[in-house]
Coordinates of C-alpha atoms in Angstrom, one line a residue:
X1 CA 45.3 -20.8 26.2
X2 CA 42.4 -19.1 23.8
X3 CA 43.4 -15.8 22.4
X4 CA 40.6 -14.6 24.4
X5 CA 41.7 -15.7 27.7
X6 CA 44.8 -15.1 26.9
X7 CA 43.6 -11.2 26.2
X8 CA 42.0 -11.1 29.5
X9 CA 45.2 -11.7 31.5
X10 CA 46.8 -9.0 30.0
X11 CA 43.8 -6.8 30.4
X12 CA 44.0 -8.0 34.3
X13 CA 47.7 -7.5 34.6
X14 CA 47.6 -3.9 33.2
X15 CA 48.3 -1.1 36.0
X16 CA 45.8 0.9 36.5
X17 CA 46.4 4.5 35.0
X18 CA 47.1 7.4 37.2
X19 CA 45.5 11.0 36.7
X20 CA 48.1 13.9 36.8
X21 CA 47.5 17.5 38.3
X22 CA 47.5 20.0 36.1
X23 CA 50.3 21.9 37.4
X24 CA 52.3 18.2 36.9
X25 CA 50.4 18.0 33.4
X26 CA 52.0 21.7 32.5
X27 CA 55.9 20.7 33.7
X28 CA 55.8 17.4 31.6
X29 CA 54.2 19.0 28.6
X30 CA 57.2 21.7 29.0
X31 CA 59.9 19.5 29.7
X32 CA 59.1 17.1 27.0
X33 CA 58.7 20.3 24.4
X34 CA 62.4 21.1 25.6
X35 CA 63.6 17.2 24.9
X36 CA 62.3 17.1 21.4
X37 CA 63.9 20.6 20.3
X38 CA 67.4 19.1 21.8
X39 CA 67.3 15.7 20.6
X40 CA 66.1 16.6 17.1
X41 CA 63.1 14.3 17.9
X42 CA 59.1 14.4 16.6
X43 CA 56.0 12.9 18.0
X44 CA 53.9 10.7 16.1
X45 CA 50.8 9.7 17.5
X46 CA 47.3 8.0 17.1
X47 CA 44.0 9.0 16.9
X48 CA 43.5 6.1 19.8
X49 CA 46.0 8.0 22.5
X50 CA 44.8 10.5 25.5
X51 CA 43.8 14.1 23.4
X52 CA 47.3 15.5 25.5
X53 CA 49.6 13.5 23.8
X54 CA 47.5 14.5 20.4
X55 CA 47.9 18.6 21.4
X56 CA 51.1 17.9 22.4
X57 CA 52.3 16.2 18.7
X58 CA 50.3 19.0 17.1
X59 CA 52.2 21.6 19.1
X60 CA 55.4 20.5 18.5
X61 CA 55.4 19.7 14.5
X62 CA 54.4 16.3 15.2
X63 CA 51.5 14.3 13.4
X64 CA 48.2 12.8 14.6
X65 CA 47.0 10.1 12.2
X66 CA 46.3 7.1 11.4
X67 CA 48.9 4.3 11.0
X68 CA 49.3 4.8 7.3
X69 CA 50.3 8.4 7.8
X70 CA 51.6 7.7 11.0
X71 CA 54.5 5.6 9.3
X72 CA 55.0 7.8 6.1
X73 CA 55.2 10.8 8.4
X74 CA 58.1 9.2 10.2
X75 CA 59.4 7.6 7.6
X76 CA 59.6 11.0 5.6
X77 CA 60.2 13.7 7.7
X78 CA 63.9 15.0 8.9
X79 CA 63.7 14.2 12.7
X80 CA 66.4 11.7 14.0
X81 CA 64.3 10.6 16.8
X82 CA 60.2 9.5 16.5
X83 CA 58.6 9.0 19.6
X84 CA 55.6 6.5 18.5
X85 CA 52.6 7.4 20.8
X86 CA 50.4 4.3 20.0
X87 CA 51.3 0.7 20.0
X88 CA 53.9 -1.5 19.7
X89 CA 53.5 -2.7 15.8
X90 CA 53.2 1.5 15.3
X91 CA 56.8 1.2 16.8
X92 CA 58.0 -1.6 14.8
X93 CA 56.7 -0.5 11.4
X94 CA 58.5 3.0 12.5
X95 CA 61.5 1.1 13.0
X96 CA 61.1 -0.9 10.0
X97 CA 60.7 2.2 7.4
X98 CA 63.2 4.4 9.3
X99 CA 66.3 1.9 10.2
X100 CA 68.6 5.2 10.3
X101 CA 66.3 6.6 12.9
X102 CA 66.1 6.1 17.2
X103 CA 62.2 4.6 17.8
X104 CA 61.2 5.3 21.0
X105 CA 58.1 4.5 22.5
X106 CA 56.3 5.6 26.1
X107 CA 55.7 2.2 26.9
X108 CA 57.2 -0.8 24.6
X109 CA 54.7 -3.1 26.9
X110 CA 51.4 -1.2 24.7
X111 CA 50.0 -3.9 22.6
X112 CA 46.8 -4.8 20.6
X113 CA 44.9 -7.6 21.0
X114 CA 45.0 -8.6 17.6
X115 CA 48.9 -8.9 17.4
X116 CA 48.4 -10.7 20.8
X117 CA 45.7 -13.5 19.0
X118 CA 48.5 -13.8 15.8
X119 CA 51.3 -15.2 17.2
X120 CA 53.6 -16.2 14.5
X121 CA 54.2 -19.8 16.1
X122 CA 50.6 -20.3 14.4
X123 CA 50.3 -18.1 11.8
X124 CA 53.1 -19.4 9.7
X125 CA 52.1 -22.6 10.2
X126 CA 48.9 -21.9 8.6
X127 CA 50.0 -19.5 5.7
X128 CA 51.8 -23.3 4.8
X129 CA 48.9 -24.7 4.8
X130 CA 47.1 -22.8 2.2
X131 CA 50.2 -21.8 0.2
X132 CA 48.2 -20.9 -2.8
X133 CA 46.5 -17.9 -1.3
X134 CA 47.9 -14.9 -1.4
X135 CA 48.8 -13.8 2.2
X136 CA 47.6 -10.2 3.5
X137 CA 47.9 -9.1 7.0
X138 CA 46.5 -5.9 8.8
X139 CA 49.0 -3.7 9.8
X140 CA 47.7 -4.6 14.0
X141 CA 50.4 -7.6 13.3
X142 CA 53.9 -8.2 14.7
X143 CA 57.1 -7.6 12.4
X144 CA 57.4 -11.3 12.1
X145 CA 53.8 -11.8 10.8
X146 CA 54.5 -9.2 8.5
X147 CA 57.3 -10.4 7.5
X148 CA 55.6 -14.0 7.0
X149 CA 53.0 -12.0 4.7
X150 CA 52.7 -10.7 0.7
X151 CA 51.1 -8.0 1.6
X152 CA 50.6 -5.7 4.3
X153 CA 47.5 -3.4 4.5
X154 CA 45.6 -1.0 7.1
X155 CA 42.2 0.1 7.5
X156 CA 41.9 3.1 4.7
X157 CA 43.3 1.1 2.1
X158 CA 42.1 -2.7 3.2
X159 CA 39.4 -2.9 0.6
X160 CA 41.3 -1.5 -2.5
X161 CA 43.6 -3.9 -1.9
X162 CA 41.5 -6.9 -2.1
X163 CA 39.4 -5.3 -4.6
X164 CA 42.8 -5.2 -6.7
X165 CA 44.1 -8.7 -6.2
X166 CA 40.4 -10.4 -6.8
X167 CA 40.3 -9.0 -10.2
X168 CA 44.0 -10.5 -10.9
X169 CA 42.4 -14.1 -10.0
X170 CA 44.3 -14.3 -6.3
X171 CA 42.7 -16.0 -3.6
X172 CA 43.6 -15.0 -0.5
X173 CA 44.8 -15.7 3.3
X174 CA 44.1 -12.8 5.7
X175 CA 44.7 -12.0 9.2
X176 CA 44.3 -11.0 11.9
X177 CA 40.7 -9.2 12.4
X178 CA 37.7 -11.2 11.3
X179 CA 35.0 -8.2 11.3
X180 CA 37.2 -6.1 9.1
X181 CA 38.1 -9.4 6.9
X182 CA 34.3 -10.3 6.5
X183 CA 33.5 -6.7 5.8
X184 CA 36.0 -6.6 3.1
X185 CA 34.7 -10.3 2.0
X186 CA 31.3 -9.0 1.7
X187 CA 32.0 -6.1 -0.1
X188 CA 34.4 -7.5 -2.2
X189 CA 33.2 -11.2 -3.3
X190 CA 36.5 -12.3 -2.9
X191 CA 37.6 -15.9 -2.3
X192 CA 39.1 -14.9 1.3
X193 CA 40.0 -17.7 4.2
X194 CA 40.3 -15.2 7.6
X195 CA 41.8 -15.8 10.7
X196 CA 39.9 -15.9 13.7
X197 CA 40.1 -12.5 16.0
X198 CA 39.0 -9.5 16.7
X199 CA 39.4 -5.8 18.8
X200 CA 38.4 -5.8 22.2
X201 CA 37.4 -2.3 21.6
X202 CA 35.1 -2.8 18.5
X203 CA 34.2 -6.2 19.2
X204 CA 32.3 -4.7 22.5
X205 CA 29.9 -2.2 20.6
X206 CA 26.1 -3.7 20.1
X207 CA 23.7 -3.7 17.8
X208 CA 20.8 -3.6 20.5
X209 CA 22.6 -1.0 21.9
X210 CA 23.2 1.2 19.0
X211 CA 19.1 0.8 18.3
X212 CA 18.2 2.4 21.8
X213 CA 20.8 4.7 21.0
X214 CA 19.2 6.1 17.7
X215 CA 16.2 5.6 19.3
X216 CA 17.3 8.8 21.7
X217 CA 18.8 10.6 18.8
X218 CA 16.9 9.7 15.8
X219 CA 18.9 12.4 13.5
X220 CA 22.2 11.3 14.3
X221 CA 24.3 9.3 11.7
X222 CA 26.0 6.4 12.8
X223 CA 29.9 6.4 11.8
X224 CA 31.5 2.5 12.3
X225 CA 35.0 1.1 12.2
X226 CA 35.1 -1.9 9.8
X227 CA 36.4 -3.8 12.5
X228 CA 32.8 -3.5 14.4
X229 CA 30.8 -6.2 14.3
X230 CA 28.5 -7.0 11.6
X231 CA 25.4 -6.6 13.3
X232 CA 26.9 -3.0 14.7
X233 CA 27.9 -2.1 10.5
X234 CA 24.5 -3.3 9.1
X235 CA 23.3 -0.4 11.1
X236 CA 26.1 2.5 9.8
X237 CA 25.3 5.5 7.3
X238 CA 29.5 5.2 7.1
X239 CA 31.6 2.5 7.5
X240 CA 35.6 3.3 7.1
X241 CA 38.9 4.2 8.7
X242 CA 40.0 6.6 11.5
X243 CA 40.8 9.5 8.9
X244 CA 37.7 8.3 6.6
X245 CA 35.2 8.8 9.8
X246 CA 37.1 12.0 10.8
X247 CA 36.6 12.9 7.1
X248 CA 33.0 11.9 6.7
X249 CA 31.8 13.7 10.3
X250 CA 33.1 17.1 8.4
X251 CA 31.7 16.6 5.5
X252 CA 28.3 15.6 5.9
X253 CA 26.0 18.2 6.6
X254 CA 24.4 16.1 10.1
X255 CA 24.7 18.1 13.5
X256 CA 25.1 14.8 15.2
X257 CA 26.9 11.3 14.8
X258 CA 26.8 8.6 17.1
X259 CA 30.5 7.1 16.8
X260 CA 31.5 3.2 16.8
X261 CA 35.4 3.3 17.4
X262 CA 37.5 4.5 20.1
X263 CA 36.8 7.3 21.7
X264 CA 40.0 9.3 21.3
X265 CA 39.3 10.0 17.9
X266 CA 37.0 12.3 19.5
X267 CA 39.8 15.0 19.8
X268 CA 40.2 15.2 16.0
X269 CA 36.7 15.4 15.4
X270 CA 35.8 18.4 17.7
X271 CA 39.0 20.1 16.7
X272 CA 37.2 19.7 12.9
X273 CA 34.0 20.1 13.0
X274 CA 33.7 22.3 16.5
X275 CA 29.7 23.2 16.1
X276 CA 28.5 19.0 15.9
X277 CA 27.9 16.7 18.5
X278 CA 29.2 13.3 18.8
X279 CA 28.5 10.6 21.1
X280 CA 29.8 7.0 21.9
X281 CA 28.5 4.2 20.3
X282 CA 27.2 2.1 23.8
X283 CA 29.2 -1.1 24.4
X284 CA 28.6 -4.1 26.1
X285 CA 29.5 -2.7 29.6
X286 CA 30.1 -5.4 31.5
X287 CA 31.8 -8.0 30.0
X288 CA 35.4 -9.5 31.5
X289 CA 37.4 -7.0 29.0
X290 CA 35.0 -3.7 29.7
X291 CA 38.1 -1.8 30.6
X292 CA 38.6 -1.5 26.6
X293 CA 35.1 -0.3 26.4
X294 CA 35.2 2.3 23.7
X295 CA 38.9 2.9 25.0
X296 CA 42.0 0.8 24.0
X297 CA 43.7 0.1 27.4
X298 CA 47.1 -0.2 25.7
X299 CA 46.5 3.3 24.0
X300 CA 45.8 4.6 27.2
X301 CA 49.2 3.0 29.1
X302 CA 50.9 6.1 26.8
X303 CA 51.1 9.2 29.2
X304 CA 53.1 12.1 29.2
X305 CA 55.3 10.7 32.5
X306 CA 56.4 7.5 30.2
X307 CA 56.9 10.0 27.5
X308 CA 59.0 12.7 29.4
X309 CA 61.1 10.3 30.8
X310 CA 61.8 7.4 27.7
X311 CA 62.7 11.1 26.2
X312 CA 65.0 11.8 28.6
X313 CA 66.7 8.5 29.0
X314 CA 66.5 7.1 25.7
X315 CA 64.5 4.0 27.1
X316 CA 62.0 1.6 25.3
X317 CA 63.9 2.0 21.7
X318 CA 62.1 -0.6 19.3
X319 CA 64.2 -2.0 17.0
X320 CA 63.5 -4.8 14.6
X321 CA 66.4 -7.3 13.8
X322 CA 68.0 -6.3 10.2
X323 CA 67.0 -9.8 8.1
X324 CA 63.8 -9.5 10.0
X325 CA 63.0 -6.1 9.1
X326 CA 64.1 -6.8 5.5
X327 CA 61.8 -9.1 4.9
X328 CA 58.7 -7.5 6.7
X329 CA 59.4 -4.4 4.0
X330 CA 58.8 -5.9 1.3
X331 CA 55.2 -6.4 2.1
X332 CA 55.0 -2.9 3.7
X333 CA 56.4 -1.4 0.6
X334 CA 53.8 -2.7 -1.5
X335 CA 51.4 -0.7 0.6
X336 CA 52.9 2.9 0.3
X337 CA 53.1 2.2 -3.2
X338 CA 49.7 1.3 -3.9
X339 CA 48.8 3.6 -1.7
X340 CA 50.2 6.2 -3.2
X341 CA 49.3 5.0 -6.8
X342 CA 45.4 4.7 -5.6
X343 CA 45.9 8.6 -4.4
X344 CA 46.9 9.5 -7.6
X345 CA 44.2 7.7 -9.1
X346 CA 41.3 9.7 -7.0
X347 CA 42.7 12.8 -7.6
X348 CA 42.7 12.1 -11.5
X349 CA 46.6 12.2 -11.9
X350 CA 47.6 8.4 -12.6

């Protein structure tokens, strides 16, 4: 099966989400306040998930971010229990960087479609292939991919990364996303072989769509997720991360930004920067996968009922097997490290 049929079915077999009243809303929120104070637990959660879960990890002493702070947050902070509102690999890397600490997760069935078109049946068998490349893998990947990989990298740090290993002479393997590797390829010049697959959210915004839409707002700015299309990034004043396009709609001095990335980052920005307007980058609309348009599906399968009650039970732990886990940290390691070394580079103090 292709990975894009193979997407698809999982798209169809998703149940379809329910909408709570807000006297339900209220009772979860409270209960699941009352279950993080007695079971010592935190919320962690994405930029991607429903703006409730985001109040609700803000609220509480949680952390909305991106999956780079996402995983030093958990990783760091004094909580025995981290609820992971995202997606799976969010879990897994949790569980990987905090292997004294319960992982629980809403819903252990929220994917991405880019773990879902890496299966590491195929991927190792390729990485073998081209054993003299250097092998970096976007953190979208399952532990075992990670674990089959030299480096491990996200969105925000992505093109640093390759920046740094092209001027030690590397050539390199990555996976999974293709938009995001050709990005990086392009602005890099590196010698990079990329695996084939994409986001069924940023894979669905248009170019031809994104010129009406300027066309309607002519002042607006266009802010793009690197793992848009290239068409969709030709057309961007700013091209980065979740927390880089949070960070670039406060800074610039534009009243309006058309956004190309999922639409739950939305919550962050209006929190920020209250008096601008931001709209959705248009998608294709009516393709077989338009149930991601704009909106991860498997973001959206985490609600406050899954939460409340894998709270209450201690259902859908993640855990990664030890020798499994071990191995995927070495690559993860090397990524809070330069990570943190690049930080103290910007800020002058390396």
């Amino acid at each position: 099966m292709s990975d894009t049929l193979l997407v698809r079915e999982y798209l169809a077999n998703l149940p379809d989400k329910t909408e709570l009243a807000s006297s339900e809303r209220d009772q979860y929120r409270h209960a699941i306040k009352k279950l993080l104070k007695e079971k010592n637990a935190v919320l962690v959660a994405h930029y991607y998930t429903d703006p409730e879960l985001q109040s609700l990890a803000e609220e509480t002493g949680g952390i909305v971010a991106d999956s780079l702070e996402m995983a030093r947050f958990g990783r760091d902070c004094n909580a025995q229990v981290l609820v992971v509102a995202g997606v799976r690999f969010m879990g897994e890397t949790a569980s990987i960087l905090s292997p004294e600490k319960t992982v629980l997760m809403p819903t252990v069935e929220a994917t991405c479609s880019l773990d879902i078109a890496c299966p590491i049946e195929e991927f190792a068998p390729f990485c073998d292939q081209h054993s003299d490349r250097t092998v970096v893998v976007y953190a979208n990947t399952s532990a075992a991919v990670k674990a089959r990989a030299d480096w491990v990298v996200t969105s925000s740090i992505a093109l640093d990364v390759i920046e740094h290993l092209k001027a030690k002479g590397e050539k390199i393997l990555w996976a999974p996303d293709r938009h995001l590797g050709h990005y990086i390829q392009e602005k890099t010049g590196a010698d990079m072989l990329l695996w084939n697959a994409a986001c069924i959210v940023h894979e669905e915004f248009k170019a031809k769509g994104l010129f009406d839409m300027k066309t309607l707002y002519p002042d607006a700015k266009i802010l793009a997720h690197p793992e848009s299309p290239a068409s969709v990034l030709s057309m961007a004043d700013v091209i980065g991360s979740t927390s880089q396009l949070i960070k670039a709609a406060c800074d610039l001095p534009d009243q309006t930004f058309i956004v190309a990335t999922d639409q739950g980052i939305f919550y962050k920005m209006q929190q920020l920067a209250p008096e601008k307007t931001f709209i959705i980058a248009p998608t294709a609309g009516k393709d077989a996968t338009c149930r991601s348009c704009a909106s991860c599906p498997w973001m959206g399968m985490n609600s406050l009922q899954a939460m409340y009650e894998s709270l209450r039970d201690g259902s859908n732990e993640v855990r990664v097997e030890a020798e499994l886990a071990k191995k995927a940290m070495i690559p993860l390691q090397r990524m809070l490290d330069f990570s943190a070394q690049h930080k103290l580079k910007v800020q002058g103090k390396a």
